[in-house]
Coordinates of C-alpha atoms in Angstrom, one line a residue:
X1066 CA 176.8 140.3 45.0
X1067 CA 174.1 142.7 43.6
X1068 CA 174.2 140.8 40.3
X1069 CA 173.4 137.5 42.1
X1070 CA 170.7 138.4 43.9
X1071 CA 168.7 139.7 40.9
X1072 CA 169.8 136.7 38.8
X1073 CA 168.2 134.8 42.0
X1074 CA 164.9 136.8 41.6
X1075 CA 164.6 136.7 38.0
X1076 CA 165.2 132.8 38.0
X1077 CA 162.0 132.4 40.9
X1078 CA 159.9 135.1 38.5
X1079 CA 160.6 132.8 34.9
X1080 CA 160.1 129.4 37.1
X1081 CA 156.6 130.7 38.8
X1082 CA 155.1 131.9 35.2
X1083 CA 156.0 129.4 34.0
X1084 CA 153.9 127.2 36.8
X1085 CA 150.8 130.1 36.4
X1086 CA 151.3 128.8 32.1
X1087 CA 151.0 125.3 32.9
X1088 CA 148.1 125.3 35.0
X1089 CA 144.5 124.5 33.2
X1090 CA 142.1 127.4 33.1
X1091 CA 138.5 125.9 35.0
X1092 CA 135.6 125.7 33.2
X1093 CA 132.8 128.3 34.6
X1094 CA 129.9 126.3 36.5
X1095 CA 126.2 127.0 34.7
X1096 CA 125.0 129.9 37.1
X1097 CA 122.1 128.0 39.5
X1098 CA 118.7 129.6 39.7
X1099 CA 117.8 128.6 43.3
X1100 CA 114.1 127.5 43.8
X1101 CA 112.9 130.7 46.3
X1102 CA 114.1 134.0 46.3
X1103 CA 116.7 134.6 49.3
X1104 CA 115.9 137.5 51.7
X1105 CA 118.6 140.3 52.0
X1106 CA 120.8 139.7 54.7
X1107 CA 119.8 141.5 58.2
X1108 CA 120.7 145.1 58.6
X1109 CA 123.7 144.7 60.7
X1110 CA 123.2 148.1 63.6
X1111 CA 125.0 147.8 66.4
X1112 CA 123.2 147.8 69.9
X1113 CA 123.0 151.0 71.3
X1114 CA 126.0 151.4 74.9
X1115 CA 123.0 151.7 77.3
X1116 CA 120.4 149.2 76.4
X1117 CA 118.3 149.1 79.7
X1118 CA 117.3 151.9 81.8
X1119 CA 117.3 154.7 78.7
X1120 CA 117.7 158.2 79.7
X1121 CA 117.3 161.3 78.0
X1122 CA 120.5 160.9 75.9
X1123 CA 120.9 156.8 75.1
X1124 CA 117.2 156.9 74.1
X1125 CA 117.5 159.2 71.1
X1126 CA 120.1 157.2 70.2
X1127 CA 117.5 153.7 70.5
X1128 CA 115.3 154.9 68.6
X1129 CA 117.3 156.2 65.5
X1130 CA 119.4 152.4 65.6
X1131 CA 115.7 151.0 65.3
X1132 CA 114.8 153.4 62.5
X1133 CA 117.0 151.5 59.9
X1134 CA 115.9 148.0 60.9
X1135 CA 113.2 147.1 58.6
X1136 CA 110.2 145.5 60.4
X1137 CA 110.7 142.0 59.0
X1138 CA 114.3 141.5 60.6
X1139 CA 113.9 142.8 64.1
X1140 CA 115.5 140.1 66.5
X1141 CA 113.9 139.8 69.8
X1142 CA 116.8 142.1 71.1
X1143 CA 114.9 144.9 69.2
X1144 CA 111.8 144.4 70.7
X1145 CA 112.5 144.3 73.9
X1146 CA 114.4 147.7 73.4
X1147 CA 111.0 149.1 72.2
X1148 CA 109.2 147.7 75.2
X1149 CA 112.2 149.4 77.4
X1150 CA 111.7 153.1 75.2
X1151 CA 107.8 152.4 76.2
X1152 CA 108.9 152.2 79.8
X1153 CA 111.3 155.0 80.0
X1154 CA 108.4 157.2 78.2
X1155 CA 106.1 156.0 80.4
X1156 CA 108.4 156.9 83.5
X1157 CA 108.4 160.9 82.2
X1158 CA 104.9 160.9 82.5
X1159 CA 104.4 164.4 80.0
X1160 CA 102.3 164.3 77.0
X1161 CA 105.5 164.6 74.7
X1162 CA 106.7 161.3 76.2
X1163 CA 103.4 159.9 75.9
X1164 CA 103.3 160.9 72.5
X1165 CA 106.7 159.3 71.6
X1166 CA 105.9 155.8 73.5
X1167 CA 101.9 155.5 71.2
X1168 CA 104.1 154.5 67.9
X1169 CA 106.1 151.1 70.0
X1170 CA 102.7 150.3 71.0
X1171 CA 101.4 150.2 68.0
X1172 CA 104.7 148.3 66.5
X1173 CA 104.2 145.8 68.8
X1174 CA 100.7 144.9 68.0
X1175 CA 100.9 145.4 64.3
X1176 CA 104.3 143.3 64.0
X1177 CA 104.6 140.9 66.9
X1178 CA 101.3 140.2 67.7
X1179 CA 101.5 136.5 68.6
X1180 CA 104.1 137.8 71.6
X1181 CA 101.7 138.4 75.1
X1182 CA 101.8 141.9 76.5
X1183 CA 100.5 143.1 79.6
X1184 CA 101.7 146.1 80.8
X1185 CA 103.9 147.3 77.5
X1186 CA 100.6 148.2 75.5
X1187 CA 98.8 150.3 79.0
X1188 CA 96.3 149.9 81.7
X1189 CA 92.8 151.4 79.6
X1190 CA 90.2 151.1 82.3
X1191 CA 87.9 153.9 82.5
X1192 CA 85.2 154.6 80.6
X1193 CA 87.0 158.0 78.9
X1194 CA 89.5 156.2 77.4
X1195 CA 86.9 154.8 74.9
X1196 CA 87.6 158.0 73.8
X1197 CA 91.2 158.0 73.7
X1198 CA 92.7 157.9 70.3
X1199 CA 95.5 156.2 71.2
X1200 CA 93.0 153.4 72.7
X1201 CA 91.2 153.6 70.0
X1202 CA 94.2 153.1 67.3
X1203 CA 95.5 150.0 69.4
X1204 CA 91.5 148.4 69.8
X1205 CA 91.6 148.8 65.9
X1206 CA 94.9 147.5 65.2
X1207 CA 94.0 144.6 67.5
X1208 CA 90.7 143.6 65.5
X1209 CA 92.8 143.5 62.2
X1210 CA 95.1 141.4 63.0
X1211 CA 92.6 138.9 64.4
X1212 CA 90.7 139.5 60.9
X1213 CA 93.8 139.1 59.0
X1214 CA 94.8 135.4 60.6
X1215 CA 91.5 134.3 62.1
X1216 CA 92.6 130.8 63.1
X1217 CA 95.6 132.1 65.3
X1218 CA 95.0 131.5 68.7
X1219 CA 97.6 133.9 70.2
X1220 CA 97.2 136.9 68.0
X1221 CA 93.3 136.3 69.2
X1222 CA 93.6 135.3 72.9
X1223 CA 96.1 138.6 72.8
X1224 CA 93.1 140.8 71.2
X1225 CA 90.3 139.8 74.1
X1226 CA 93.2 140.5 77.1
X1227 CA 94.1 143.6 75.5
X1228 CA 90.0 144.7 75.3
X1229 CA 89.0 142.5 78.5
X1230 CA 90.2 145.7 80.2
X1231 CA 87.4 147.9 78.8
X1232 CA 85.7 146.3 76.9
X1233 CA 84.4 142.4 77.9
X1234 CA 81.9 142.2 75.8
X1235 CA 83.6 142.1 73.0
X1236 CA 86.6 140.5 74.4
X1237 CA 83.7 137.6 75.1
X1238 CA 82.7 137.9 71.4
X1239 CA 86.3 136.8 70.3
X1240 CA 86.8 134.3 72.8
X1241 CA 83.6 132.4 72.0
X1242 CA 84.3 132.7 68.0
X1243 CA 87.7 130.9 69.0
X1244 CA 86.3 128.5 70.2
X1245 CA 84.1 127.5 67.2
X1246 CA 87.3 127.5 65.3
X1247 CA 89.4 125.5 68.4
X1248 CA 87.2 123.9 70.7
X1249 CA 89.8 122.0 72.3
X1250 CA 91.8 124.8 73.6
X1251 CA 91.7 125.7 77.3
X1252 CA 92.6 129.0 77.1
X1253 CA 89.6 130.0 75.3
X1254 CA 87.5 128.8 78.5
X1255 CA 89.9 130.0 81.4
X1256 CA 89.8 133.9 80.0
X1257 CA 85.9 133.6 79.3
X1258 CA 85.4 132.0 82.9
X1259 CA 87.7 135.2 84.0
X1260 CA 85.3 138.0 82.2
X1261 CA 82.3 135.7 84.1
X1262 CA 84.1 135.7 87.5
X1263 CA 84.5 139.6 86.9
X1264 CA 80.8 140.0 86.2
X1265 CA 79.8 138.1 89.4
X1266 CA 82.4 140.0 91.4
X1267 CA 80.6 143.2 90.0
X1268 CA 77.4 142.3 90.1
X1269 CA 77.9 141.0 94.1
X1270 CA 79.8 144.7 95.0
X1271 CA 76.6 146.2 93.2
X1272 CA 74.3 144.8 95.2
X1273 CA 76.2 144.9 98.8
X1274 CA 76.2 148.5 97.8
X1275 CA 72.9 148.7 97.4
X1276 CA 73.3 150.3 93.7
X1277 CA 70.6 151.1 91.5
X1278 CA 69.2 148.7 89.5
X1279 CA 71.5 145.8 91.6
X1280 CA 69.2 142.9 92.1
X1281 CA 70.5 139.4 93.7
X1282 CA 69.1 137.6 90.5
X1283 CA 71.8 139.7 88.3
X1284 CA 74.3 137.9 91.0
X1285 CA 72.6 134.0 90.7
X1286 CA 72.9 135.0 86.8
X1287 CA 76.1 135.5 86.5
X1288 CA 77.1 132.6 88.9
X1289 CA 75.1 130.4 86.8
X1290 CA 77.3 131.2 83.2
X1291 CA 80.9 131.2 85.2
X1292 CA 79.7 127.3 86.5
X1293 CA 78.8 126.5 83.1
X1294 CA 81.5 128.2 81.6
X1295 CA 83.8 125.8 84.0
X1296 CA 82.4 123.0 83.3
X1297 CA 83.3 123.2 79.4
X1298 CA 86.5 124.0 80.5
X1299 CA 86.9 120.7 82.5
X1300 CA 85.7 118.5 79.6
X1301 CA 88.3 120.3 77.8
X1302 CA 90.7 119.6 80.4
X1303 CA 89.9 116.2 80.6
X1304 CA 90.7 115.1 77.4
X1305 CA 94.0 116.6 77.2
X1306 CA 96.4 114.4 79.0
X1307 CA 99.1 116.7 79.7
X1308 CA 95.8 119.4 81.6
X1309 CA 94.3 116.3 83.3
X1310 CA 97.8 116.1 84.9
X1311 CA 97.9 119.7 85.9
X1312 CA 97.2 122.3 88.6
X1313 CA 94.8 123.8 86.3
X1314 CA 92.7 120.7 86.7
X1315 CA 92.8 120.9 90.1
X1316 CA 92.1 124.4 90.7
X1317 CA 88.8 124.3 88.6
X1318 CA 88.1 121.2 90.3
X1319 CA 87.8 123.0 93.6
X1320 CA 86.3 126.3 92.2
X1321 CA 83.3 123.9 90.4
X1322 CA 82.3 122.6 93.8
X1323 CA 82.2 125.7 95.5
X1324 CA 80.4 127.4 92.9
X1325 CA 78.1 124.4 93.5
X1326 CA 77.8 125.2 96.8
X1327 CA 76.5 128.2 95.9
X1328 CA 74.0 127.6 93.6
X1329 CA 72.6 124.8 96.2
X1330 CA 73.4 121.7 93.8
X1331 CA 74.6 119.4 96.4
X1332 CA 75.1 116.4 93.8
X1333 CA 77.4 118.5 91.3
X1334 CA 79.2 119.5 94.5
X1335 CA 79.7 116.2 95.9
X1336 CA 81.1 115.1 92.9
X1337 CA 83.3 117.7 92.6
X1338 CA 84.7 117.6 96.1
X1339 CA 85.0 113.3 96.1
X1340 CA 87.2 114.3 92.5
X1341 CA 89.5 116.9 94.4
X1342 CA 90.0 114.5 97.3
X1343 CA 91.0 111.4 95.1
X1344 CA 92.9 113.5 92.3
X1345 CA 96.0 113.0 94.0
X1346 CA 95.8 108.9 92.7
X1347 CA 96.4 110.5 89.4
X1348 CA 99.9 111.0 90.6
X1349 CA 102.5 109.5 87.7
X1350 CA 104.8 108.2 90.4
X1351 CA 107.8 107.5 87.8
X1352 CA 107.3 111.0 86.9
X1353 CA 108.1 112.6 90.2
X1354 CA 110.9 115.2 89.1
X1355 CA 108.8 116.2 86.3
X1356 CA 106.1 119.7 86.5
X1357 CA 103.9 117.5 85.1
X1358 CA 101.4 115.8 87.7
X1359 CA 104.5 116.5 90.5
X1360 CA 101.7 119.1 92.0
X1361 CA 99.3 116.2 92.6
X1362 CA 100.3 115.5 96.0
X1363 CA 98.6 113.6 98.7
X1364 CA 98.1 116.9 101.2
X1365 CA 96.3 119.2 98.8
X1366 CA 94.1 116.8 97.8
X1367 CA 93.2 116.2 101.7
X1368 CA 92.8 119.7 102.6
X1369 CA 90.8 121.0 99.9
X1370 CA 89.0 117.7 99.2
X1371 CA 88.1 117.1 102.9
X1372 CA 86.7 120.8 103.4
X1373 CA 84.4 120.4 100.6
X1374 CA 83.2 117.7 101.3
X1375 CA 81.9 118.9 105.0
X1376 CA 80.3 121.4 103.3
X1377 CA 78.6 119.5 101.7
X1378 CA 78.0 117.1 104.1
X1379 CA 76.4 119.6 106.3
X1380 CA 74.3 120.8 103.9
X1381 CA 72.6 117.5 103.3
X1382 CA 72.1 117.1 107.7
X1383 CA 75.1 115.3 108.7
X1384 CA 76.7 117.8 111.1
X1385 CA 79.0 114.4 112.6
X1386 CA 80.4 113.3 109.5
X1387 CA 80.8 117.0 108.6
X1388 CA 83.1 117.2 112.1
X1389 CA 84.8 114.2 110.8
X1390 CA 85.8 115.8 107.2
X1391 CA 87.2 119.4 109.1
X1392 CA 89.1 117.2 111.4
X1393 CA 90.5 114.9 108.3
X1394 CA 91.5 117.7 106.4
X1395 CA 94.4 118.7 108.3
X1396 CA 95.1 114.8 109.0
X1397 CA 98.1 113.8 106.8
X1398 CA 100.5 110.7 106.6
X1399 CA 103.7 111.1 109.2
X1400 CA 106.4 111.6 106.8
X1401 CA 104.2 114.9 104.8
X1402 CA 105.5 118.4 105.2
X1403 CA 102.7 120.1 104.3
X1404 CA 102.6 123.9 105.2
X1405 CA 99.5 125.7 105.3
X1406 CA 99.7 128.6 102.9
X1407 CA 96.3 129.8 101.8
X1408 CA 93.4 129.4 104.6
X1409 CA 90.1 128.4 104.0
X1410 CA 87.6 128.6 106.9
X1411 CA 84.2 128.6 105.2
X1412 CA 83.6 125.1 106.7
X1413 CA 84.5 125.9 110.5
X1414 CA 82.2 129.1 110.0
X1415 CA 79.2 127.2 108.8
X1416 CA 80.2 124.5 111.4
X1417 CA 80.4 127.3 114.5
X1418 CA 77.0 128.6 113.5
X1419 CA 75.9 125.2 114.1
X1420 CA 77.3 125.5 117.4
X1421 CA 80.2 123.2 117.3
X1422 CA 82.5 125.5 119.2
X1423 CA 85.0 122.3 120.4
X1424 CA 86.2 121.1 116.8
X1425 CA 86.5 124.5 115.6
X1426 CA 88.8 124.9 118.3
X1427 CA 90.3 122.5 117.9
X1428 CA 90.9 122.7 114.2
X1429 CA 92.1 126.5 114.5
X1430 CA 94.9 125.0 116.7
X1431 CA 96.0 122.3 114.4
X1432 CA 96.0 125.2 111.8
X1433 CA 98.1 127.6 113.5
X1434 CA 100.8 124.4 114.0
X1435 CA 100.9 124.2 110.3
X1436 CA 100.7 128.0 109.1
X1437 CA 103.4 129.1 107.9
X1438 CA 101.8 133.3 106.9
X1439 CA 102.6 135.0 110.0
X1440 CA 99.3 137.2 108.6
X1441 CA 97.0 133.5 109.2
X1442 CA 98.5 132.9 112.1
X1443 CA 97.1 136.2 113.5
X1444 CA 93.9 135.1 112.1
X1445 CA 93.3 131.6 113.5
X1446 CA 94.5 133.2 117.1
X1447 CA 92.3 135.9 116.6
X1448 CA 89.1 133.5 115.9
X1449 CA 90.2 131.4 118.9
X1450 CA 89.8 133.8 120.9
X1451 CA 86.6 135.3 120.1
X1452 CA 84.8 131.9 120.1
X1453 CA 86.1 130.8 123.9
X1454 CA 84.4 134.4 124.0
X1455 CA 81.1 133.1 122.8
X1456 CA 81.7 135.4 120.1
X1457 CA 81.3 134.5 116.4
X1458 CA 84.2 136.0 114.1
X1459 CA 84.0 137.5 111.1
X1460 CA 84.6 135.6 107.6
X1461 CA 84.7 137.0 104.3
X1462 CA 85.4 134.6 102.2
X1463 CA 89.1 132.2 101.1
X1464 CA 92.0 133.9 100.7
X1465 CA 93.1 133.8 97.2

């Protein structure tokens, strides 16, 4: 038995050399120089066991996984891990965590710097931390990377948000140089019209508190560059087709003519108003699942449009067809389900100082029907009853 069995194995040993003899050695292939150099696969690390909501014991362990990544091949999973180690240094609050969080911070701006931050890079508002260093290192790291790639938009819009904080002027010195370089980009004018608005805000605050040096030209001034300002940013808008179908363009719509208001140019606010009021035509009706125009429907356009408009109308005499426009702008087709969100009274307050008591009334109570703020509701009660008082209420301003 033993002696068949190896002759067995010895047979199947002769017959596959034999195969292995037979078979034609294969000519070697010309090595292939490729055309660009390959990079050097990723640094495989493995994520850490407690990637959110570090403590005191997963975090050393974070940081010494992100130690062997080189910069180049962190995924997006890395960075978000520095922006949670920022966080958790940030929730210690000591000057050793503070310490530990300044180096993310600066990754962040000096690798990713097309990526929007907000809150990961700080909150610098005071005039000492000018003096910070570790303000200083981020304001510095900001301007070179805006030096380095000049024509990118985000790594520049990025730059003036970080410095709008404390320091607009030269957040307004980047913005305006973008747009030299891109004229047609929107964002450029929205953050410089926010620095403006900022300004006026200031400058109105400054002179309501009677500060030194406040003057109510300072608050005309800056009025003046945030309506100018805006209407850049609408001829930008409007020749973009996917902005001229937006809520952007109706927003600064609305803003123009009250700023217009404002500055006592009845025609530029007439315009603007008739524009808000008809914008909702603009509707793409085969579009009506889509973001895009969806917001452009028939009940904003009313409210807002109508309640300019009476403004304005008042303005120039008309105190009827100014009635007419308060009592139109809560008027909307049967089958709309429009609920009132934000208020805006400016128009029955200018109206009850006229002494039209009865259609402010009566406009409070079709408000209050369509309120759906339990805070406005309060309100619009609260002005009812003052006026059947013969008492004027007090209005600050739209809610924003």
């Amino acid at each position: 038995m033993t002696k068949t069995i190896f002759s067995l194995l010895l047979i199947t040993f002769i017959f596959a050399f034999s195969i292995k003899a037979q078979t034609p050695t294969p000519t070697p292939t010309p090595a292939v120089v490729p055309e660009t150099i390959l990079l050097p696969p990723q640094v495989q690390v493995p994520l850490p066991t407690k990637r959110w909501g570090f403590d005191d014991k997963t975090a050393p362990e974070a940081e010494a996984r992100l130690k062997k990544i080189p910069d180049a091949q962190h995924a997006p999973d890395d960075i978000d891990i520095r922006i949670e180690l920022i966080e958790y240094y940030e929730r210690k609050d000591t000057p050793e965590a503070k310490k530990a969080a300044q180096p993310h911070r600066l990754w962040l701006v000096r690798n990713r710097p097309e990526r929007p931050y907000y809150r990961e890079l700080g909150w610098w508002m005071s005039e000492e931390d000018l003096k910070n260093p570790d303000y200083i290192a981020l304001k510095e790291e900001w301007l070179k990377q805006v030096n380095l790639k000049k024509t990118n938009d985000k790594i520049r819009l990025g730059a003036a948000r970080f410095l709008f904080q404390n320091e607009d002027a030269l957040a307004e010195k980047l913005l305006k140089e973008g747009q030299q370089i891109n004229p047609n980009l929107y964002d450029y004018y929205e953050r410089l019209m926010e620095i403006y608005e900022y300004r006026f805000n200031t400058a109105v605050t400054d002179y309501e508190a009677a500060k030194a040096n406040a003057r109510e030209a300072d608050i005309d001034a800056a009025l003046r560059k945030l309506f100018v300002e805006g209407e850049k940013g609408l001829a930008v808008i409007a020749k973009t087709e996917l902005l001229a179908r937006s809520s952007d363009h109706f927003d600064l719509v609305v803003k123009l003519a009250a700023m217009a208001l404002d500055l006592n140019e009845l025609k530029k606010a007439r315009a603007f108003a008739e524009t808000a009021l008809n914008l909702n035509l603009k509707k793409d009706e085969s579009d009506e699942d889509s973001n895009d125009g969806g917001w452009f429907d028939t009940d904003k356009a009313i409210y807002y449009g109508n309640t300019l408009l009476g403004r304005v109308t008042l303005r120039e005499g008309n105190t009827a067809k100014a009635k007419e426009h308060l009592s139109a702008s809560l008027t909307f087709p049967e089958e709309s389900e429009f609920k009132l969100q934000q208020i805006e009274l400016d128009l029955a307050a200018e109206l009850l100082a006229k002494g039209e008591k009865q259609a402010v009334l009566d406009y409070l109570a079709r408000a209050e029907k369509l309120t759906i703020d339990e805070e406005n509701i309060k309100i619009f009660r609260r002005w009812q009853r003052l006026i059947k008082r013969n008492s004027l209420p007090l209005w600050l301003g739209s809610v924003d």
